Short mmCIF file of C-alpha atoms (C1' of nucleotides) in Angstrom, two decimals:
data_model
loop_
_atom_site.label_atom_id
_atom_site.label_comp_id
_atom_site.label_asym_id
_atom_site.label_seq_id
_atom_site.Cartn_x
_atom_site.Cartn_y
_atom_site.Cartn_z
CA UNK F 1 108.58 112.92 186.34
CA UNK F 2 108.15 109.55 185.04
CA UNK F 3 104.74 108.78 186.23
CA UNK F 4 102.10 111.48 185.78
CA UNK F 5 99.04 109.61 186.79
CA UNK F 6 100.70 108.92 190.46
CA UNK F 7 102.16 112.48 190.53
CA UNK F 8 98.82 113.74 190.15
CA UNK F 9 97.22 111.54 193.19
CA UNK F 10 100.51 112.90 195.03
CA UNK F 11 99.70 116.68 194.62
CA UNK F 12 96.59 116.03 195.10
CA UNK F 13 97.09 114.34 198.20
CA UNK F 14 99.53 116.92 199.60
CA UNK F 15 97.20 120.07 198.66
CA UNK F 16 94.89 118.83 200.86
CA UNK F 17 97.00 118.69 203.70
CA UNK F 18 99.35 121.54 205.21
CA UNK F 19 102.19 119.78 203.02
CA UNK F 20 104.38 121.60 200.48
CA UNK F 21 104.70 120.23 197.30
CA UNK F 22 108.50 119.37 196.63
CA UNK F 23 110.43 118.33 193.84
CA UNK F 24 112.15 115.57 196.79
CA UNK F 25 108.97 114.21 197.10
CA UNK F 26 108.14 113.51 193.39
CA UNK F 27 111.83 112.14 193.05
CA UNK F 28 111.23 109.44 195.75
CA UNK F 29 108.04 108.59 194.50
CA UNK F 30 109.58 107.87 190.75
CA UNK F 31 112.15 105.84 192.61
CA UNK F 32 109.71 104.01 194.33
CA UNK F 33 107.08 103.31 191.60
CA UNK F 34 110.14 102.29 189.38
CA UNK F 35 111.11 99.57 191.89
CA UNK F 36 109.85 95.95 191.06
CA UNK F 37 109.21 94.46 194.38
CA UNK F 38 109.55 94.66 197.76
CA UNK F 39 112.15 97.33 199.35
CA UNK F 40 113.23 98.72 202.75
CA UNK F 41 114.22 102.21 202.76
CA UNK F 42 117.16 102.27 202.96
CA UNK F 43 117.62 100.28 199.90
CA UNK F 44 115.72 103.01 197.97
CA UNK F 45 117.94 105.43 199.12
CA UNK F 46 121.03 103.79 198.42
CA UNK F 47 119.80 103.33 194.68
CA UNK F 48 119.09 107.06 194.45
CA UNK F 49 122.50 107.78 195.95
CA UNK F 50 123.82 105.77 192.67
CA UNK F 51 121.76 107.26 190.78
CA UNK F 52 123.37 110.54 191.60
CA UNK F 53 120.42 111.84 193.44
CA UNK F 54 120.72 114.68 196.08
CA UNK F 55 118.06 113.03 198.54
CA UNK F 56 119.14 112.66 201.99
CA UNK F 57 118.06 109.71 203.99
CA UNK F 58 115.61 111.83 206.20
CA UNK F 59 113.27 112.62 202.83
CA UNK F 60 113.27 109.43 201.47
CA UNK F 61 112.24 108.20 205.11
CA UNK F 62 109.35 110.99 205.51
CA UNK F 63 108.36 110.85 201.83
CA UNK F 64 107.95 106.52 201.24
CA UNK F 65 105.06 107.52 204.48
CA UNK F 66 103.64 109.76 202.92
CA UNK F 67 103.18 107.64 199.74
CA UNK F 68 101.70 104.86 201.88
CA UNK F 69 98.98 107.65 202.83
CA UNK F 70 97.94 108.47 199.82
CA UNK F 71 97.82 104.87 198.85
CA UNK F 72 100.17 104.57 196.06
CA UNK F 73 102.61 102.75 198.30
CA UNK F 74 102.04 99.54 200.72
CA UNK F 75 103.69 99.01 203.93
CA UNK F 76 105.27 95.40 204.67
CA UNK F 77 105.95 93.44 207.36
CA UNK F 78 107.85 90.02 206.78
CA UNK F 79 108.72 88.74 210.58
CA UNK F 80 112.15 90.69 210.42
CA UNK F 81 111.96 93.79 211.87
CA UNK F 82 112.80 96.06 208.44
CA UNK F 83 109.52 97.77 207.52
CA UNK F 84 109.12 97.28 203.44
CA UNK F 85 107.57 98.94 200.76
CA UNK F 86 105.96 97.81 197.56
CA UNK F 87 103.90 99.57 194.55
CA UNK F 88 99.84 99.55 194.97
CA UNK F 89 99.43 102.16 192.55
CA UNK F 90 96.89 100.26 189.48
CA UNK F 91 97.96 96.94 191.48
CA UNK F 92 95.29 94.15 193.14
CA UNK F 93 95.90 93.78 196.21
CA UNK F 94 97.44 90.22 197.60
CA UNK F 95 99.25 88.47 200.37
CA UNK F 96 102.58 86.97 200.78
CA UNK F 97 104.43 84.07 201.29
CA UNK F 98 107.95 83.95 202.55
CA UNK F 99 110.33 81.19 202.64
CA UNK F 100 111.94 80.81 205.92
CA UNK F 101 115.36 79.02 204.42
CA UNK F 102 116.29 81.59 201.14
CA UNK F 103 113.58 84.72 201.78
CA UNK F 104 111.80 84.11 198.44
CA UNK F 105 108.27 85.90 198.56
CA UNK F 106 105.89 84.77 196.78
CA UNK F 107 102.71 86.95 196.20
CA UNK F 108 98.99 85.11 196.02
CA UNK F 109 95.88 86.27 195.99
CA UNK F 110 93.70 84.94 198.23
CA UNK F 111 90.09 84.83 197.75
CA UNK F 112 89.00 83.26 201.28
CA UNK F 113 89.04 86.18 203.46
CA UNK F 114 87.23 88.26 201.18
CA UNK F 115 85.75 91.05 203.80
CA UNK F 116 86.16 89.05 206.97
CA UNK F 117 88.64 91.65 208.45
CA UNK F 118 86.34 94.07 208.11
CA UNK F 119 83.43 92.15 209.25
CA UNK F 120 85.58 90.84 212.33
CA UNK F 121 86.41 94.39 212.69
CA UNK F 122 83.18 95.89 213.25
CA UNK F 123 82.08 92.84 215.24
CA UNK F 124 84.70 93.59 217.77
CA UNK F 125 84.15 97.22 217.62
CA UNK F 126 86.34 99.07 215.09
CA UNK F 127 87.09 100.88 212.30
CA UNK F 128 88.93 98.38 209.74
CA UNK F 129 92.32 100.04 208.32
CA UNK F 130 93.63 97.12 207.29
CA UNK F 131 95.21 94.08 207.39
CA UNK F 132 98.01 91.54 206.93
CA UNK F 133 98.28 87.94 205.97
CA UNK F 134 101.63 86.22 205.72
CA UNK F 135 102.69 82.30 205.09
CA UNK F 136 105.91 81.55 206.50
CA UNK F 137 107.24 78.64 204.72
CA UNK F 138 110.07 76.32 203.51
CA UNK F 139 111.24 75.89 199.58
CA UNK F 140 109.96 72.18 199.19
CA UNK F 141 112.27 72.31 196.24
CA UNK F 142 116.03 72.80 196.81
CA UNK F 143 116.67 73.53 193.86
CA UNK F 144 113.95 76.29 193.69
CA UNK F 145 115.66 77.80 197.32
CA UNK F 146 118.51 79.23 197.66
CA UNK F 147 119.25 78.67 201.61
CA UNK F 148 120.30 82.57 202.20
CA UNK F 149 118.45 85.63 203.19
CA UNK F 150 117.92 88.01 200.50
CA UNK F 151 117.83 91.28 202.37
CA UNK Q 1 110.67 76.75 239.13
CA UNK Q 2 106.83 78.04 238.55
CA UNK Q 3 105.90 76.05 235.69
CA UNK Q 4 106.47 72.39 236.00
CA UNK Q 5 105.05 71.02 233.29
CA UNK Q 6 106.53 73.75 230.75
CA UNK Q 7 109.68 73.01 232.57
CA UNK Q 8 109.83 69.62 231.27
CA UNK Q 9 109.05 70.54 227.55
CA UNK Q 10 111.88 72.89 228.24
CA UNK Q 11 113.91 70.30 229.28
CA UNK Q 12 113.37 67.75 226.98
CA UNK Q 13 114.24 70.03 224.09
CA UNK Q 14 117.00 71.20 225.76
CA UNK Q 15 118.24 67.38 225.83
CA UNK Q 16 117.83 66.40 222.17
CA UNK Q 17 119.57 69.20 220.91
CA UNK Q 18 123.06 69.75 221.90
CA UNK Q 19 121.87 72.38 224.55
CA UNK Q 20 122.95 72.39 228.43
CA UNK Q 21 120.50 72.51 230.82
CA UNK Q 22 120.96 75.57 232.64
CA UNK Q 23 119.29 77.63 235.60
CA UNK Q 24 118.82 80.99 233.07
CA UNK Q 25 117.75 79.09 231.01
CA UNK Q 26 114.18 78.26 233.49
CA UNK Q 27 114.42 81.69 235.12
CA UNK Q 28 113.43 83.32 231.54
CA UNK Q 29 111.10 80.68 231.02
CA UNK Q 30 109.02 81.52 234.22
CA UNK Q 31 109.56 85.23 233.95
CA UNK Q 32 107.78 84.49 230.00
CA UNK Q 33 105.36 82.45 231.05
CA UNK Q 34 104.21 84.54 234.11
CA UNK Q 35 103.88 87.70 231.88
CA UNK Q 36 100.14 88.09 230.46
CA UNK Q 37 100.00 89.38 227.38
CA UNK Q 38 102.81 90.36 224.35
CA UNK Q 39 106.23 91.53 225.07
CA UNK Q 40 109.08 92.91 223.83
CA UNK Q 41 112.66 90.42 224.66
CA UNK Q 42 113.79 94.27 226.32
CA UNK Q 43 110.82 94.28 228.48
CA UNK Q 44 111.52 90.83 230.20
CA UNK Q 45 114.71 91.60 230.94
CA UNK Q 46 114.15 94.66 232.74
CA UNK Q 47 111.41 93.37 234.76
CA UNK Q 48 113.76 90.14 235.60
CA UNK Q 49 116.14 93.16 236.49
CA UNK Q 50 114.08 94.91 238.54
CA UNK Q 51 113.38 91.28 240.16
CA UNK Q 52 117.05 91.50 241.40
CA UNK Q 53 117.63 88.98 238.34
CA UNK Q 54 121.16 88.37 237.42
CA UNK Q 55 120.43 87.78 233.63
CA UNK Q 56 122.10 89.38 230.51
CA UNK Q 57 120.38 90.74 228.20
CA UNK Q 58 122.06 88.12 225.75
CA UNK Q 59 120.79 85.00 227.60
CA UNK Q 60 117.14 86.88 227.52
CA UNK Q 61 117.44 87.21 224.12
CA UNK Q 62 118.76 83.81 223.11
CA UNK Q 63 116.30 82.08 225.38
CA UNK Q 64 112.99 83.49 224.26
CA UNK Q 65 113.88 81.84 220.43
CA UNK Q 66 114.69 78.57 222.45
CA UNK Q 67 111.32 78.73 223.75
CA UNK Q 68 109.90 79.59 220.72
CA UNK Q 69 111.40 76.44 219.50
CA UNK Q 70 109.86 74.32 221.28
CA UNK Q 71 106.41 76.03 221.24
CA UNK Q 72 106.40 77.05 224.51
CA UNK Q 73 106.22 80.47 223.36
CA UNK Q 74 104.83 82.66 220.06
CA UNK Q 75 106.63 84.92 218.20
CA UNK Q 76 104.67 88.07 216.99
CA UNK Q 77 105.18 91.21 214.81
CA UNK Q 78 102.57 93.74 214.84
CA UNK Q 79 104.47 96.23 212.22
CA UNK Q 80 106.34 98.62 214.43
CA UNK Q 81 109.87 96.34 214.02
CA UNK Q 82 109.99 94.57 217.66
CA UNK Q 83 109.62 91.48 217.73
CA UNK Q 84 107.02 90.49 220.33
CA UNK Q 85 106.34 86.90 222.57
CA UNK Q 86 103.71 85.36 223.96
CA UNK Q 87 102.98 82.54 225.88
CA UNK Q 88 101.55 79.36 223.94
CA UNK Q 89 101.36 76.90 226.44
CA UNK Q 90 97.95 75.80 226.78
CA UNK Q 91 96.50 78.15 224.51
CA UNK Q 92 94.23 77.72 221.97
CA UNK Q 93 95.76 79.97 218.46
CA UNK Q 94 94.55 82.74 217.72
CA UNK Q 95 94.76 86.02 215.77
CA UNK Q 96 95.44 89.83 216.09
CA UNK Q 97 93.50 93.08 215.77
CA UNK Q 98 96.12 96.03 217.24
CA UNK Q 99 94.19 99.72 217.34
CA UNK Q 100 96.22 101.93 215.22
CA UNK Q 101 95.54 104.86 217.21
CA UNK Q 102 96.07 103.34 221.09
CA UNK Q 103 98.13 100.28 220.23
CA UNK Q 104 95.23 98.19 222.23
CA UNK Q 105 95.58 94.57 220.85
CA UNK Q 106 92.36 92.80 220.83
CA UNK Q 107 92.79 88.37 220.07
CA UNK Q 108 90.05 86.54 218.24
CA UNK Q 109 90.06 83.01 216.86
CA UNK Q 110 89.44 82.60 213.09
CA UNK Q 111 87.64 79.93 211.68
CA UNK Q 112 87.56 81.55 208.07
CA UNK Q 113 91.21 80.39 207.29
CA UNK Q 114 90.96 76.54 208.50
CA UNK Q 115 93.59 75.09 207.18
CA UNK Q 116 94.04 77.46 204.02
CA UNK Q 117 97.59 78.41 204.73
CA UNK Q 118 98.72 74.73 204.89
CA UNK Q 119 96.78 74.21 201.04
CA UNK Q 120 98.29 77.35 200.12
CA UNK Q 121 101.83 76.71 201.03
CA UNK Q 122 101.55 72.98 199.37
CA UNK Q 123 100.21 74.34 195.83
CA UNK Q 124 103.04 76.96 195.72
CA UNK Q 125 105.38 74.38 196.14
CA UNK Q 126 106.26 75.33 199.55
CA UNK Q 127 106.42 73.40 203.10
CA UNK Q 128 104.10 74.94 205.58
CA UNK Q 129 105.22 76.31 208.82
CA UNK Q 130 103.57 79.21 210.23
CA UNK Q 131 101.06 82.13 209.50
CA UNK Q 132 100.31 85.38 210.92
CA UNK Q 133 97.26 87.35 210.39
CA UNK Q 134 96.89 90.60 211.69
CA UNK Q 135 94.17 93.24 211.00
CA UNK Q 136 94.75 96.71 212.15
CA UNK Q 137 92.05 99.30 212.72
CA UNK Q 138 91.02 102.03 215.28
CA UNK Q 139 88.92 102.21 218.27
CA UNK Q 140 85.38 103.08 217.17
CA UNK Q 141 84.46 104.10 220.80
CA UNK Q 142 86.63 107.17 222.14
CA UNK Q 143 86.17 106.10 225.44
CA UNK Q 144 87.66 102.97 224.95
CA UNK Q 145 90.58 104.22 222.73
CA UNK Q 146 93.08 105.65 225.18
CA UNK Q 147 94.89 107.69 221.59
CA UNK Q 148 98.61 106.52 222.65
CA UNK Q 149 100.60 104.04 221.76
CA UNK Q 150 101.39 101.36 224.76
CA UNK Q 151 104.55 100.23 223.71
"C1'" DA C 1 107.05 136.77 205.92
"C1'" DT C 2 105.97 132.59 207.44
"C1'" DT C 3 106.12 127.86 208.10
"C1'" DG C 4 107.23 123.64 206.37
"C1'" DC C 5 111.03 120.94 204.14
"C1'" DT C 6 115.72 119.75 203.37
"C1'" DG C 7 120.34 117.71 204.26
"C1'" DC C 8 123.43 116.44 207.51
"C1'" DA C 9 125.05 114.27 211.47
"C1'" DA C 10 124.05 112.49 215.68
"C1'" DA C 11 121.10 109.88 218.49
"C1'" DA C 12 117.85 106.39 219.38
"C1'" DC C 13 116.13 101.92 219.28
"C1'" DG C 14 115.88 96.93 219.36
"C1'" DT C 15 118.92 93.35 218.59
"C1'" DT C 16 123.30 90.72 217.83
"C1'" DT C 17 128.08 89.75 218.54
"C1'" DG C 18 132.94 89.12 220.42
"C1'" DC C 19 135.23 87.76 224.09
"C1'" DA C 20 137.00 86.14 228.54
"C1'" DC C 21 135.31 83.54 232.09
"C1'" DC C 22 132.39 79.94 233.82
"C1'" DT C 23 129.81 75.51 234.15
"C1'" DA C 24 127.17 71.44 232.56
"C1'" DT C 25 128.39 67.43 230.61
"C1'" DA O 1 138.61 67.99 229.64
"C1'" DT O 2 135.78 70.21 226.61
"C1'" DA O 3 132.12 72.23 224.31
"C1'" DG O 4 128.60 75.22 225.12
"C1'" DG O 5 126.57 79.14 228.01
"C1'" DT O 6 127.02 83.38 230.49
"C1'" DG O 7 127.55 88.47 231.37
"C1'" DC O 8 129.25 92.55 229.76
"C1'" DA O 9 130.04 96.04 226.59
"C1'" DA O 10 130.58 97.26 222.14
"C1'" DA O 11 128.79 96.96 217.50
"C1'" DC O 12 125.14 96.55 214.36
"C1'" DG O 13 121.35 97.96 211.07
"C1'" DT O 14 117.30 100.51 210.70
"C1'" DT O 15 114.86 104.48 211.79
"C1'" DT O 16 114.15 109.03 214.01
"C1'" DT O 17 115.50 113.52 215.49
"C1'" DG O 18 117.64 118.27 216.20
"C1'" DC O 19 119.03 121.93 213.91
"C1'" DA O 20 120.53 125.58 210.72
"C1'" DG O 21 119.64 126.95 206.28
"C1'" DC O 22 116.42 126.84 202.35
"C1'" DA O 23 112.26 127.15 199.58
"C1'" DA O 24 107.16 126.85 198.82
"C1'" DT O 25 103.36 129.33 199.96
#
DNA sequence: ATTGCTGCAAAACGTTTGCACCTAT
DNA sequence: ATAGGTGCAAACGTTTTGCAGCAAT
């Protein structure tokens, strides 16, 4: 168990609910927090594979949700129909920037919505879970871009 | 032919690329434009099938990113990995607020982010060229939240 | 003892592709 | 004549599911 703090917010988390706690689910979750960006699921469990894990595809699936519940995980969408995940645990939050031509994202934090979502949401009559804000944009630089997808 | 004046956008575009002007090509394009609200490429083509259509699913496919091309249409991903379309001609932009529990996708227009996006993009170093902003919360009136997804 | 979780493989889903034929230029 | 488009089916990549066995409660 490399990080106790999160491991701690994960047993809590499943104690409350009907969930069992799982050495699987611990395992993902150090996979997960370990990872320095943005990943799709299947990229996690590849990693683990290598790493000589004994995870099957189905746990990592179930488990990466679970860690977006409990908040130590985001959920990201980037226009191509892969969900991703990235770290929140001790992290601000931010929004994202993806170049179009090489897939770069670039993270910003961005002061000028501050709590319109939730404003907006109330105004049009819900409760505010969240939100997303994404630039999709073009390397000005070519030498910055690398003109291919990083998936 | 339903929609002239689209028609002739379509055309034009058509023309200054190396693309042939085709019949599918303006059957999709009024079958897009006549549908109000988002939808999936998949839904198109099976109402254009159940119109007695003879279009593949291929030419569907292709023809929606034409549109999108040439403005005609807007691409859109609410965060359950399909792509989504709707129509842009004549339309004012706007943003999203989908209803996490009913799937109920409410549009508002956002002054808050002027032209922040396009600043943004040009201080990262980046060329701007399209934003999405999508909040996602839940129906705070049960009577109005219908608790399934409409996919 | 019970019920939830696991691993596996298969299925599902939206989307893209290869190919032979067709058609706009 | 020729490049580009079409329809079809098969393939693709990601995600979900069914199920028998297993393990946490």
């Amino acid at each position: 168990m490399r990080h106790k703090q999160a491991a701690e917010i994960l047993r809590e988390f499943l104690k409350k609910g009907k969930n069992r706690i799982t050495p699987e689910r611990f395992e993902v979750m150090d996979s997960a927090l370990d990872y320095d960006g943005h990943f799709g699921a299947d990229d996690l469990y590849v990693i683990m594979k290598n790493q000589k894990s004994r995870v099957s595809r189905a746990t990592v699936y179930k488990t990466l949700e679970l860690l977006v519940q409990c908040d130590l995980l985001s959920k990201r969408n980037f226009g191509d129909n892969m969900t991703r995940y990235e770290s929140s645990f001790k992290r601000q939050s931010h929004d994202h920037l993806i170049c179009m031509d090489c897939g770069r994202i670039v993270e910003f934090t961005n002061t000028s919505l501050e709590n319109i979502p939730q404003e907006l949401s109330k105004n049009l009559g819900f409760n505010f879970e969240n939100y997303s804000f994404n630039i999709f944009a073009r390397c000005r630089n070519i030498k910055t871009c690398k003109y291919y997808r990083n998936k």
